[in-house]
PDB file of C-alpha atoms and ligand atoms in Angstrom:
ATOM      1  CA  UNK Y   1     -23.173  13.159 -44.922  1.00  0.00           C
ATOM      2  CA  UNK Y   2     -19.153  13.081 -45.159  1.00  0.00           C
ATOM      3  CA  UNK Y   3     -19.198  15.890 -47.897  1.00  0.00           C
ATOM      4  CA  UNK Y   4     -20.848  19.345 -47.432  1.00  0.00           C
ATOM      5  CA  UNK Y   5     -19.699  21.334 -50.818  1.00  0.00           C
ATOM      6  CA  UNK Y   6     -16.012  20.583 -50.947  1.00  0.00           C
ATOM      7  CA  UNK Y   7     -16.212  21.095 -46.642  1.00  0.00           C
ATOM      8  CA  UNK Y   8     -14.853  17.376 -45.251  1.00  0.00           C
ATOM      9  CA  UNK Y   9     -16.261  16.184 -41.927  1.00  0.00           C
ATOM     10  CA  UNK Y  10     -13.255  14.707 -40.917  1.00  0.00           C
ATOM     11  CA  UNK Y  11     -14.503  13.430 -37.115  1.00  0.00           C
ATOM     12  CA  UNK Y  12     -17.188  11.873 -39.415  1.00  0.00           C
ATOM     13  CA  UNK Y  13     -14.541  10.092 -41.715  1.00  0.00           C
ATOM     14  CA  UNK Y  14     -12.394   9.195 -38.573  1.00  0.00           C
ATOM     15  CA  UNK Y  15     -15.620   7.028 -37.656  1.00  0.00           C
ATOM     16  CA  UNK Y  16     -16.489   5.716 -40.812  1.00  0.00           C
ATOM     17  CA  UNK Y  17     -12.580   4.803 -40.917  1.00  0.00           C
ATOM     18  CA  UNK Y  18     -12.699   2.536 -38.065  1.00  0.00           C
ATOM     19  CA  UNK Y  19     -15.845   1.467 -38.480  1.00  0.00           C
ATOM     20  CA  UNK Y  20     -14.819   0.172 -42.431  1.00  0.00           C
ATOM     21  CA  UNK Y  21     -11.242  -0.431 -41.953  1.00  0.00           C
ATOM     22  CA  UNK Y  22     -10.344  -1.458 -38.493  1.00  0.00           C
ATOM     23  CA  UNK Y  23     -13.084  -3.671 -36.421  1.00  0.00           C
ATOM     24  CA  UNK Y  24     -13.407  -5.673 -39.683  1.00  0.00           C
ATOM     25  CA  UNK Y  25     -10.287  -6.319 -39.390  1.00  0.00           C
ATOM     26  CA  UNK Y  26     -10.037  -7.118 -35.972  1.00  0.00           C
ATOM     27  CA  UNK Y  27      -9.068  -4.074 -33.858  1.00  0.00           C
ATOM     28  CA  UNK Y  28     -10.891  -4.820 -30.843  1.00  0.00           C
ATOM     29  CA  UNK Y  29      -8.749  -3.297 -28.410  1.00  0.00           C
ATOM     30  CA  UNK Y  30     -11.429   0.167 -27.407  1.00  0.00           C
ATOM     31  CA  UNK Y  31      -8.593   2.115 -26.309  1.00  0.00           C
ATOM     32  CA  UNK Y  32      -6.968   1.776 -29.522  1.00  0.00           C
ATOM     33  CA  UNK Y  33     -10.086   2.650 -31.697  1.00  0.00           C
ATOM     34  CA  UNK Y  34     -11.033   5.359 -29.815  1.00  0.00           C
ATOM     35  CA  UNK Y  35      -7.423   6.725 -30.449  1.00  0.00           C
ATOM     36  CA  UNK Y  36      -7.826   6.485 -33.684  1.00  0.00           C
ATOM     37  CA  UNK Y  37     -11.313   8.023 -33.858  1.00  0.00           C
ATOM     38  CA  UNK Y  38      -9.578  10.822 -32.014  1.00  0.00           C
ATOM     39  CA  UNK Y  39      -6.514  11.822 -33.706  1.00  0.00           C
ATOM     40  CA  UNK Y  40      -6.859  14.134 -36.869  1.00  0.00           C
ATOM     41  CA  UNK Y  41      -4.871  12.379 -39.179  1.00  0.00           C
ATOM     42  CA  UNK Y  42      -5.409  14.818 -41.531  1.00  0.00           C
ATOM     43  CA  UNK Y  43      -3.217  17.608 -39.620  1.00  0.00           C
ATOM     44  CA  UNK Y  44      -0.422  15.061 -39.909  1.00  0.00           C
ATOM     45  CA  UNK Y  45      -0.083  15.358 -44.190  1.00  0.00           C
ATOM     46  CA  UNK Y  46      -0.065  18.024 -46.694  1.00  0.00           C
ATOM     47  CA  UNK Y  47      -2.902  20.435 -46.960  1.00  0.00           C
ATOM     48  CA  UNK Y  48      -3.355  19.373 -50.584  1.00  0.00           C
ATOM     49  CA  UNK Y  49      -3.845  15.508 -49.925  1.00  0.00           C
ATOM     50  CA  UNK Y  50      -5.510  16.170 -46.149  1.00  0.00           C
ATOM     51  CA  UNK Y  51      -9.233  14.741 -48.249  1.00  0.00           C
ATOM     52  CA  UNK Y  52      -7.128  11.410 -48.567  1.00  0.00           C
ATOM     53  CA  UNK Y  53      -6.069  10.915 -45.202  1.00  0.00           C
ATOM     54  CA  UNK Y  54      -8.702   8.856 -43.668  1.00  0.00           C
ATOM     55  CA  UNK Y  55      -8.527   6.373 -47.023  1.00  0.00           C
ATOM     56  CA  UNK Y  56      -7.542   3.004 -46.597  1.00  0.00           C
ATOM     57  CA  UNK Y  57      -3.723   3.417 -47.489  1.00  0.00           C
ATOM     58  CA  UNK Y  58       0.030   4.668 -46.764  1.00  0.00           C
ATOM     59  CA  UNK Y  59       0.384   8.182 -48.132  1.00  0.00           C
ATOM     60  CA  UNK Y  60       3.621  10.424 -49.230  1.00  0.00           C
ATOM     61  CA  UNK Y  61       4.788  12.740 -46.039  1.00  0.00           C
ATOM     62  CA  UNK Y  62       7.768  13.783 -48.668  1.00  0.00           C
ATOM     63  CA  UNK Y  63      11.269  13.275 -48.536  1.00  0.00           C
ATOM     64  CA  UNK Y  64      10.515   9.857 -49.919  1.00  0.00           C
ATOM     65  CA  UNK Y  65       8.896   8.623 -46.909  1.00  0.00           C
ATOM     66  CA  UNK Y  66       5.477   7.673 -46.000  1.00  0.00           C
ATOM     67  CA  UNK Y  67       2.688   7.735 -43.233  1.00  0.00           C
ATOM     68  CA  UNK Y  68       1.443   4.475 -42.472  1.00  0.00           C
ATOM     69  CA  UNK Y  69      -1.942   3.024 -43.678  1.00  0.00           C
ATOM     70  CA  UNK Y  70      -4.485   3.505 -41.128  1.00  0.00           C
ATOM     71  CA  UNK Y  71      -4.881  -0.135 -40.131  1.00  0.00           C
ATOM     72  CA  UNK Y  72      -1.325  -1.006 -39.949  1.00  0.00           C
ATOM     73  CA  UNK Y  73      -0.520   1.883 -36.877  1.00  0.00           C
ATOM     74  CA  UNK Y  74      -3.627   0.042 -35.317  1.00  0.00           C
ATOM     75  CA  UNK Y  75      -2.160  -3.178 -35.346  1.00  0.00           C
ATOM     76  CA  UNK Y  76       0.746  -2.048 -34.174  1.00  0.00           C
ATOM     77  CA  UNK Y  77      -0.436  -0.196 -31.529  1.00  0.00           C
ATOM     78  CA  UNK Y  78      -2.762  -2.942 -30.485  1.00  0.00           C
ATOM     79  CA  UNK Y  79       0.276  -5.030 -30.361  1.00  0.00           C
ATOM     80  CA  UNK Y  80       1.880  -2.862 -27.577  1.00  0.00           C
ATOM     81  CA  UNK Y  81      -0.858  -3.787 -25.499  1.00  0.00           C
ATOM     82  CA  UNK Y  82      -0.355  -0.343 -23.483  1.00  0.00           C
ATOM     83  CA  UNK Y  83      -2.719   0.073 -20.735  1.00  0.00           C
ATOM     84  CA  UNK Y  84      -1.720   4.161 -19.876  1.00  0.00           C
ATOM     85  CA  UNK Y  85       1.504   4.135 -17.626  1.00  0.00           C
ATOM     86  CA  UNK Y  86       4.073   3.495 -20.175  1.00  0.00           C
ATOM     87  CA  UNK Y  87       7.538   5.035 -21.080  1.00  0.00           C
ATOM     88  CA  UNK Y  88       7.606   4.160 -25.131  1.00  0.00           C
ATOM     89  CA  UNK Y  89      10.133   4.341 -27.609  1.00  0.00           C
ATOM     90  CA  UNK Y  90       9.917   5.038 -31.728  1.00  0.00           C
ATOM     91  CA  UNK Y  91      11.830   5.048 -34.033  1.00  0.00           C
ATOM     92  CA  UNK Y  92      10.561   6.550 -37.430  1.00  0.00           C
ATOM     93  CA  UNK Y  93       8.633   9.521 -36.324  1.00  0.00           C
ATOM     94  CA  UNK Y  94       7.408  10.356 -39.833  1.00  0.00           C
ATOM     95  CA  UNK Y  95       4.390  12.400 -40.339  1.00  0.00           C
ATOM     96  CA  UNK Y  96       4.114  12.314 -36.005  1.00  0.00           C
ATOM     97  CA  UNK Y  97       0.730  10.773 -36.397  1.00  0.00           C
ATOM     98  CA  UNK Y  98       1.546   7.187 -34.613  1.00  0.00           C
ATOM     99  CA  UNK Y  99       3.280   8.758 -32.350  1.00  0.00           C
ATOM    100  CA  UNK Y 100       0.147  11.038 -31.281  1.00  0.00           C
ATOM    101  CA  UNK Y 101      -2.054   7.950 -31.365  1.00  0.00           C
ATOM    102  CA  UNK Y 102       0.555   6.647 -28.816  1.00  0.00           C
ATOM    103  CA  UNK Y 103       0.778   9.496 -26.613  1.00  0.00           C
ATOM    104  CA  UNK Y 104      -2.894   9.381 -26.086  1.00  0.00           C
ATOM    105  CA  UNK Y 105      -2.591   5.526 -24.856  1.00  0.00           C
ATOM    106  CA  UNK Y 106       0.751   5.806 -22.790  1.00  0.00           C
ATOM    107  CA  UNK Y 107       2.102   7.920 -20.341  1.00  0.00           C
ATOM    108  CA  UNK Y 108       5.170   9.544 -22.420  1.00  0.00           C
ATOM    109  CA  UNK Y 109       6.494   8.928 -26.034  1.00  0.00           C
ATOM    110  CA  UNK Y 110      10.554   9.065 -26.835  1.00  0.00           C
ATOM    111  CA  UNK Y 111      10.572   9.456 -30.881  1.00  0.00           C
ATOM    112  CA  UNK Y 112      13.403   9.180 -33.256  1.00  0.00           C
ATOM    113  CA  UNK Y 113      13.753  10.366 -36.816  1.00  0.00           C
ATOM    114  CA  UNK Y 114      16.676  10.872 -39.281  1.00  0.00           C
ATOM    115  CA  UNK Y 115      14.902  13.105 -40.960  1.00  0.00           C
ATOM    116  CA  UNK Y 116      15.441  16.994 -39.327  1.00  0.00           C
ATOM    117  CA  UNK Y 117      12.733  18.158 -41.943  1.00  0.00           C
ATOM    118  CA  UNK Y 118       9.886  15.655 -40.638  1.00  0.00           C
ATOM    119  CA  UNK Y 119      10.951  15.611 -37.336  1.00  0.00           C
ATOM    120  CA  UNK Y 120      10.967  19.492 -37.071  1.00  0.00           C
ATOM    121  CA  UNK Y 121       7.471  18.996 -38.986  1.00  0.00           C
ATOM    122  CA  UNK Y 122       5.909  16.416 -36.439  1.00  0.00           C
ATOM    123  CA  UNK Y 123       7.581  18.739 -33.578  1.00  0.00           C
ATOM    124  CA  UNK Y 124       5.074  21.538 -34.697  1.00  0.00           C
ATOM    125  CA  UNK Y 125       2.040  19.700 -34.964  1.00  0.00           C
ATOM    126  CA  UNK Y 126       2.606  18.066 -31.501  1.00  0.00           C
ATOM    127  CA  UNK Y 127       2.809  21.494 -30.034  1.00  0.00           C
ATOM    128  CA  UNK Y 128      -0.266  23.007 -32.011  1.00  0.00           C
ATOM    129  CA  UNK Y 129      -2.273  19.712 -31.043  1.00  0.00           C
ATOM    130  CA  UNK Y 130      -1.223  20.161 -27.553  1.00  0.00           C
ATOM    131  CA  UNK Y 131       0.663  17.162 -27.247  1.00  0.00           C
ATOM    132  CA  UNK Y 132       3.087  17.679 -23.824  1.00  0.00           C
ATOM    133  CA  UNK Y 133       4.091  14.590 -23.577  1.00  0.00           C
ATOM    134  CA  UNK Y 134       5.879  14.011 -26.769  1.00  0.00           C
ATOM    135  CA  UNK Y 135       9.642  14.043 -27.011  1.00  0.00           C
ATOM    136  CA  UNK Y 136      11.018  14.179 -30.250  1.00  0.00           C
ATOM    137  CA  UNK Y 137      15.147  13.965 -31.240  1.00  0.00           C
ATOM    138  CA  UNK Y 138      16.806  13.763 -34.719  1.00  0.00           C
ATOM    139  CA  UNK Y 139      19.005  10.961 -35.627  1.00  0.00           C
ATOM    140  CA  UNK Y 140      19.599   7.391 -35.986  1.00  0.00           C
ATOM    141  CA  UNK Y 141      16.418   5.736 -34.289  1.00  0.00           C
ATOM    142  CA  UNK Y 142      18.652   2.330 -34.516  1.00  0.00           C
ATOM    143  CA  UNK Y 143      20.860   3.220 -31.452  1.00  0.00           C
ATOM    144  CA  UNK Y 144      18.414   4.075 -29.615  1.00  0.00           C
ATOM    145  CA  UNK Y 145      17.493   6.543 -26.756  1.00  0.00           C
ATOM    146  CA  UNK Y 146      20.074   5.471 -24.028  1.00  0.00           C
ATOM    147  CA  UNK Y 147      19.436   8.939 -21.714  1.00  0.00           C
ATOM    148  CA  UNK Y 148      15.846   7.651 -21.405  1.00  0.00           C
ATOM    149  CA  UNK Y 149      16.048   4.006 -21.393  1.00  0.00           C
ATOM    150  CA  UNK Y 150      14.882   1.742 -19.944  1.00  0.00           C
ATOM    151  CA  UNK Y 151      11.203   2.184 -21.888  1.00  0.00           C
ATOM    152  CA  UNK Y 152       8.378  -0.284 -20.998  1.00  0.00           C
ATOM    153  CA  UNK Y 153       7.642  -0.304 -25.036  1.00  0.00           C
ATOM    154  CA  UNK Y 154       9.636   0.167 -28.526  1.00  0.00           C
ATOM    155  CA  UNK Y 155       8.227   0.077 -31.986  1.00  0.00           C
ATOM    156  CA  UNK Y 156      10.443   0.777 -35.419  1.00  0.00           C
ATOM    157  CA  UNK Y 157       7.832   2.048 -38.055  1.00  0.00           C
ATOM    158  CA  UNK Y 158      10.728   1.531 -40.833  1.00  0.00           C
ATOM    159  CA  UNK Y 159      11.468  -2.143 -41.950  1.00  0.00           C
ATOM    160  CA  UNK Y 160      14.980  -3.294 -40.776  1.00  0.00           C
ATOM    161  CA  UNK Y 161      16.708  -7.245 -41.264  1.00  0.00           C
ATOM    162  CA  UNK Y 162      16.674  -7.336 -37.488  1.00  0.00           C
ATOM    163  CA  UNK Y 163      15.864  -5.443 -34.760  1.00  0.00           C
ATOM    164  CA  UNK Y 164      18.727  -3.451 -33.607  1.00  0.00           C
ATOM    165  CA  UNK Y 165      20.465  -4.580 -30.187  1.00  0.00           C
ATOM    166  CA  UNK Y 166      20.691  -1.847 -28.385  1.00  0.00           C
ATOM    167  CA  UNK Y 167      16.907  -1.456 -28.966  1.00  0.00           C
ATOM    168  CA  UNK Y 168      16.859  -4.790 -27.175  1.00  0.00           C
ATOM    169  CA  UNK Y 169      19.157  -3.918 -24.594  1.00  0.00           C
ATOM    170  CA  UNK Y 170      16.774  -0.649 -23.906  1.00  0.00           C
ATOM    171  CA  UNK Y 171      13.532  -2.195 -23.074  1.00  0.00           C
ATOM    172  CA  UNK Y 172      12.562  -3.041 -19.698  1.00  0.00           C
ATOM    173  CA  UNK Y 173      11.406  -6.217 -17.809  1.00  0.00           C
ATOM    174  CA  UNK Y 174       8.354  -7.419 -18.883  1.00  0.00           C
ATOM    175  CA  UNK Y 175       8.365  -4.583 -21.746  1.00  0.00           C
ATOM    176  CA  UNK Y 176       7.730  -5.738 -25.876  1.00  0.00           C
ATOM    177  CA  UNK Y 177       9.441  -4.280 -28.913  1.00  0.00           C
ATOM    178  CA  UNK Y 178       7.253  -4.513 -32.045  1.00  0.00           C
ATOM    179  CA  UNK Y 179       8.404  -4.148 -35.399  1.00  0.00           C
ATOM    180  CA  UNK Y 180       8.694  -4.925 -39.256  1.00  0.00           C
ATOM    181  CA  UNK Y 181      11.292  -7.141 -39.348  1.00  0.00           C
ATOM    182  CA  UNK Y 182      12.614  -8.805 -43.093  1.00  0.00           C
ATOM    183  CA  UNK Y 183      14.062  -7.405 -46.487  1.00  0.00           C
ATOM    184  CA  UNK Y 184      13.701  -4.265 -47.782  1.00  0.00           C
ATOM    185  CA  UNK Y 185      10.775  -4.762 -49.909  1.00  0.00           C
ATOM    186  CA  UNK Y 186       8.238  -7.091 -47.816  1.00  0.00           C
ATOM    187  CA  UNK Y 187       8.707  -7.748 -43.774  1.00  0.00           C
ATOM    188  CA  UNK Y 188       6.515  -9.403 -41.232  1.00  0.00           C
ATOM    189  CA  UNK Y 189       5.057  -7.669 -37.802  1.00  0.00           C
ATOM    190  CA  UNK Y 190       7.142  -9.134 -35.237  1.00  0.00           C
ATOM    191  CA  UNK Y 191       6.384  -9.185 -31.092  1.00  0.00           C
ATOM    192  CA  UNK Y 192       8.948  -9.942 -29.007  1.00  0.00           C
ATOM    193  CA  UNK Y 193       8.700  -9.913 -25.424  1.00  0.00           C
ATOM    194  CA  UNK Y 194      11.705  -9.757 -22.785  1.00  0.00           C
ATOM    195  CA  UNK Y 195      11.342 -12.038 -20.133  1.00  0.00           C
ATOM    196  CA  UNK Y 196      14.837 -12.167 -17.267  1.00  0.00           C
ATOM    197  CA  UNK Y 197      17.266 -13.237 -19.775  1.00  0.00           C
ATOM    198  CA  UNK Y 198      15.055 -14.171 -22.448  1.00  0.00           C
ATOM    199  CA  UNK Y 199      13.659 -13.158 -25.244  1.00  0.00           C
ATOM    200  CA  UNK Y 200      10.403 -14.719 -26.984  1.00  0.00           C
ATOM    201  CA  UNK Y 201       8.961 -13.990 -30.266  1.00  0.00           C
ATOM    202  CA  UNK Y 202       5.744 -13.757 -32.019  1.00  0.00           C
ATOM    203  CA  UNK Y 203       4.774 -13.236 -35.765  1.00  0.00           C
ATOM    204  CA  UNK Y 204       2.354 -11.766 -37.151  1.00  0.00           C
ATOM    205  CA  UNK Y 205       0.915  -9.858 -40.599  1.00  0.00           C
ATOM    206  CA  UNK Y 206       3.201  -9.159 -43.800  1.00  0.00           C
ATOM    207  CA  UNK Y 207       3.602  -5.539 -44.016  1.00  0.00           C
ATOM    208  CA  UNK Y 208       5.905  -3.010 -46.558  1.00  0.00           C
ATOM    209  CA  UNK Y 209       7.424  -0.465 -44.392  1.00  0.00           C
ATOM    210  CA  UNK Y 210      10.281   1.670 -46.067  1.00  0.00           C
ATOM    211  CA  UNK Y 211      13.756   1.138 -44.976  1.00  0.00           C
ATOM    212  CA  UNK Y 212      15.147   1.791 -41.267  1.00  0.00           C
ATOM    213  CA  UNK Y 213      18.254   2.892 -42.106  1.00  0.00           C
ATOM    214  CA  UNK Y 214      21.196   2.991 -39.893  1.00  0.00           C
ATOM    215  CA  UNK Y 215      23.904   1.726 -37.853  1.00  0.00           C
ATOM    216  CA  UNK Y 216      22.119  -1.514 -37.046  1.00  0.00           C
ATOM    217  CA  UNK Y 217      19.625  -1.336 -40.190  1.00  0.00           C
ATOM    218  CA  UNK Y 218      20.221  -1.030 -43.563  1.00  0.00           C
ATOM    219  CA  UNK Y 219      23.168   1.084 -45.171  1.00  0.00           C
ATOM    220  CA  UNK Y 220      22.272   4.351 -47.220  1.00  0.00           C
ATOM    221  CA  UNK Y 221      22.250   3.950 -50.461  1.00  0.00           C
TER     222      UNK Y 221
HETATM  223  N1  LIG C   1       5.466   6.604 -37.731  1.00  0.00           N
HETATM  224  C1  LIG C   1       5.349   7.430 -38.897  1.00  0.00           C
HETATM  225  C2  LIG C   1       4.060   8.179 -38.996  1.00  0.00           C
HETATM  226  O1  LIG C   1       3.184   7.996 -38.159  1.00  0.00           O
HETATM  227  O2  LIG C   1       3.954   8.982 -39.936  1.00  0.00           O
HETATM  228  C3  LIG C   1       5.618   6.673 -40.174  1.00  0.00           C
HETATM  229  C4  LIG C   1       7.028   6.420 -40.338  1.00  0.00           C
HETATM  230  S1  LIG C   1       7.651   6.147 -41.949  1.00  0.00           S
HETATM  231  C5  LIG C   1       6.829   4.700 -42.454  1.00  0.00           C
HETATM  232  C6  LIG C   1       9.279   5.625 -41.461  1.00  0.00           C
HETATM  233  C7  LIG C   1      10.151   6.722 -40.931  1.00  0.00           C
HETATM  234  O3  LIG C   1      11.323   6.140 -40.371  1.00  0.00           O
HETATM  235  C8  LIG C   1      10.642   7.693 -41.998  1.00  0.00           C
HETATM  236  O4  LIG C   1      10.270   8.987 -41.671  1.00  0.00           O
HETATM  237  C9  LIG C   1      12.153   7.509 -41.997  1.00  0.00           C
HETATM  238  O5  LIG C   1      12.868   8.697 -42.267  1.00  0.00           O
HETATM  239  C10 LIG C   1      12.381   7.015 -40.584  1.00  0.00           C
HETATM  240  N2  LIG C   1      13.634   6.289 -40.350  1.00  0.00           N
HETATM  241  C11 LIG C   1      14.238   5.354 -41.119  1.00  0.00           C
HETATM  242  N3  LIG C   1      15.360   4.913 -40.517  1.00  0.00           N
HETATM  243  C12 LIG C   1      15.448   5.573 -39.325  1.00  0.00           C
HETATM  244  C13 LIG C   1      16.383   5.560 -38.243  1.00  0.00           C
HETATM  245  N4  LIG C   1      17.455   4.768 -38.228  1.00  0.00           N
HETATM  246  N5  LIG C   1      16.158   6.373 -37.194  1.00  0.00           N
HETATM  247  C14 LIG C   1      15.079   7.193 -37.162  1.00  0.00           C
HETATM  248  N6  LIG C   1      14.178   7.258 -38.159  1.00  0.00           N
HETATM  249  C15 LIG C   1      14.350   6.447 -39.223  1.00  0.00           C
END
C-alpha cells in the first residue's frame, strides 16, 4: 500500500522509485541506490507538490528553476564514482536535494547557487535534516570555490556550452568533473577526468538541464 487515505508512505515510494525508475535503467552502483532510497525528496519541494516528488520527472523548485528528475541525479552521481572520502564541488544547488544525496556518499559537499532564495531554502533543509557536512555559498557557481579547492569531484547541475576553466583548474589529481555540457535547450552528460596535464573525456546520455548562467556560462538574458 503507497496510499493510506490521502497519508503518502513516502520511504515506500522512495523504494518503489528505485526499484521502477533506476535499476531498470541501470543504476547499479548500491551506494548510490541506497542514497536515493534514503533521502526524502519530498522535504526538498513545495508542500503542495511533495505527492509528486518521487514521480519519474524534473519538477518546479520556483524562481524558474527546477529539481532534477530522479534518474538523472542518479546518473550523475553514479558518474562521480565517490567511494566516501571526497571533497566535492556543485554548482546549481537548487532544491538541495543532489546535494544531500551527495553528502551521504562523500566526505564534504562545497555548493554554489545564484539564487539567495533557493540557496537560503536548501540551507534550511540541510540543517533540519541534519546535514553537517554541507557548505552552501551564493553566487556564480562558474568561478568556482577557489578558498576550498582543490576538490576530488565537481558536478554543474545547470547546462553550460563548456565547462568553465576555473572549474577545471579546481579539481584535483585523479579527480572527475561531470556535467551537461551543449546548447541551451538539449546537452549531453559529459565525464572528464584529469590526469597530470591531461584531460580525457567521456560522453554519455542527452539530458535538458536549465541554463548555468555566468561568467563562463551563458549571459543573462
Ligand atoms: N541540484 C539541484 C537540485 O538538486 O535541486 C538542481 C539544480 S537546477 C536544475 C539548476 C540550478 O543551477 C538552479 O537553481 C540555478 O539557479 C543554478 N545556477 C545556474 N547557473 C548558476 C551559476 N553560475 N552558479 C550557481 N548556480 C547556478
Amino acid at each position: 500500500m503507497t496510499k493510506i487515505g490521502v497519508f503518502l508512505d513516502y520511504k515506500e515510494l522512495r523504494e518503489l522509485m528505485v526499484k521502477t525508475q533506476l535499476i531498470p535503467r541501470g543504476i547499479k552502483d548500491a551506494r548510490v541506490l541506497n542514497a536515493m532510497k534514503k533521502v526524502p525528496r519530498h522535504i526538498f519541494v513545495d508542500e503542495r507538490i511533495q505527492q509528486k516528488a518521487y514521480d519519474d520527472t524534473a519538477l518546479s523548485i520556483g524562481e524558474g528553476q527546477t529539481i532534477s528528475q530522479p534518474y538523472m541525479v542518479a546518473v550523475m552521481t553514479e558518474l562521480l564514482e565517490l567511494k566516501g572520502d571526497e571533497k566535492v564541488l556543485e554548482i546549481g544547488t537548487g532544491s538541495g536535494y543532489q546535494a544531500a544525496i551527495l553528502a551521504e556518499l562523500a566526505r564534504e559537499v562545497f555548493t554554489i547557487e545564484r539564487v539567495a532564495l533557493l540557496a537560503n531554502k536548501a540551507r534550511e533543509k540541510f540543517l533540519a535534516l541534519g546535514y553537517n557536512n554541507i557548505h552552501v555559498r551564493v553566487g556564480d557557481g562558474t568561478l568556482g570555490w577557489p578558498e576550498e579547492a582543490p576538490f576530488n569531484r565537481i558536478t554543474i547541475t545547470a547546462g553550460g556550452p563548456k565547462i568553465p576553466e576555473p572549474l577545471l583548474e579546481q579539481i584535483s589529481e585523479g579527480g572527475l568533473v561531470v556535467a551537461p555540457v551543449g546548447d541551451k535547450f538539449t546537452q549531453q552528460l559529459l565525464k572528464i577526468r584529469k590526469s597530470g596535464k591531461t584531460f580525457s573525456k567521456e560522453k554519455f546520455t542527452p539530458c535538458v538541464f536549465v541554463p548555468l548562467i555566468g561568467e563562463h556560462g551563458w549571459k543573462e538574458e
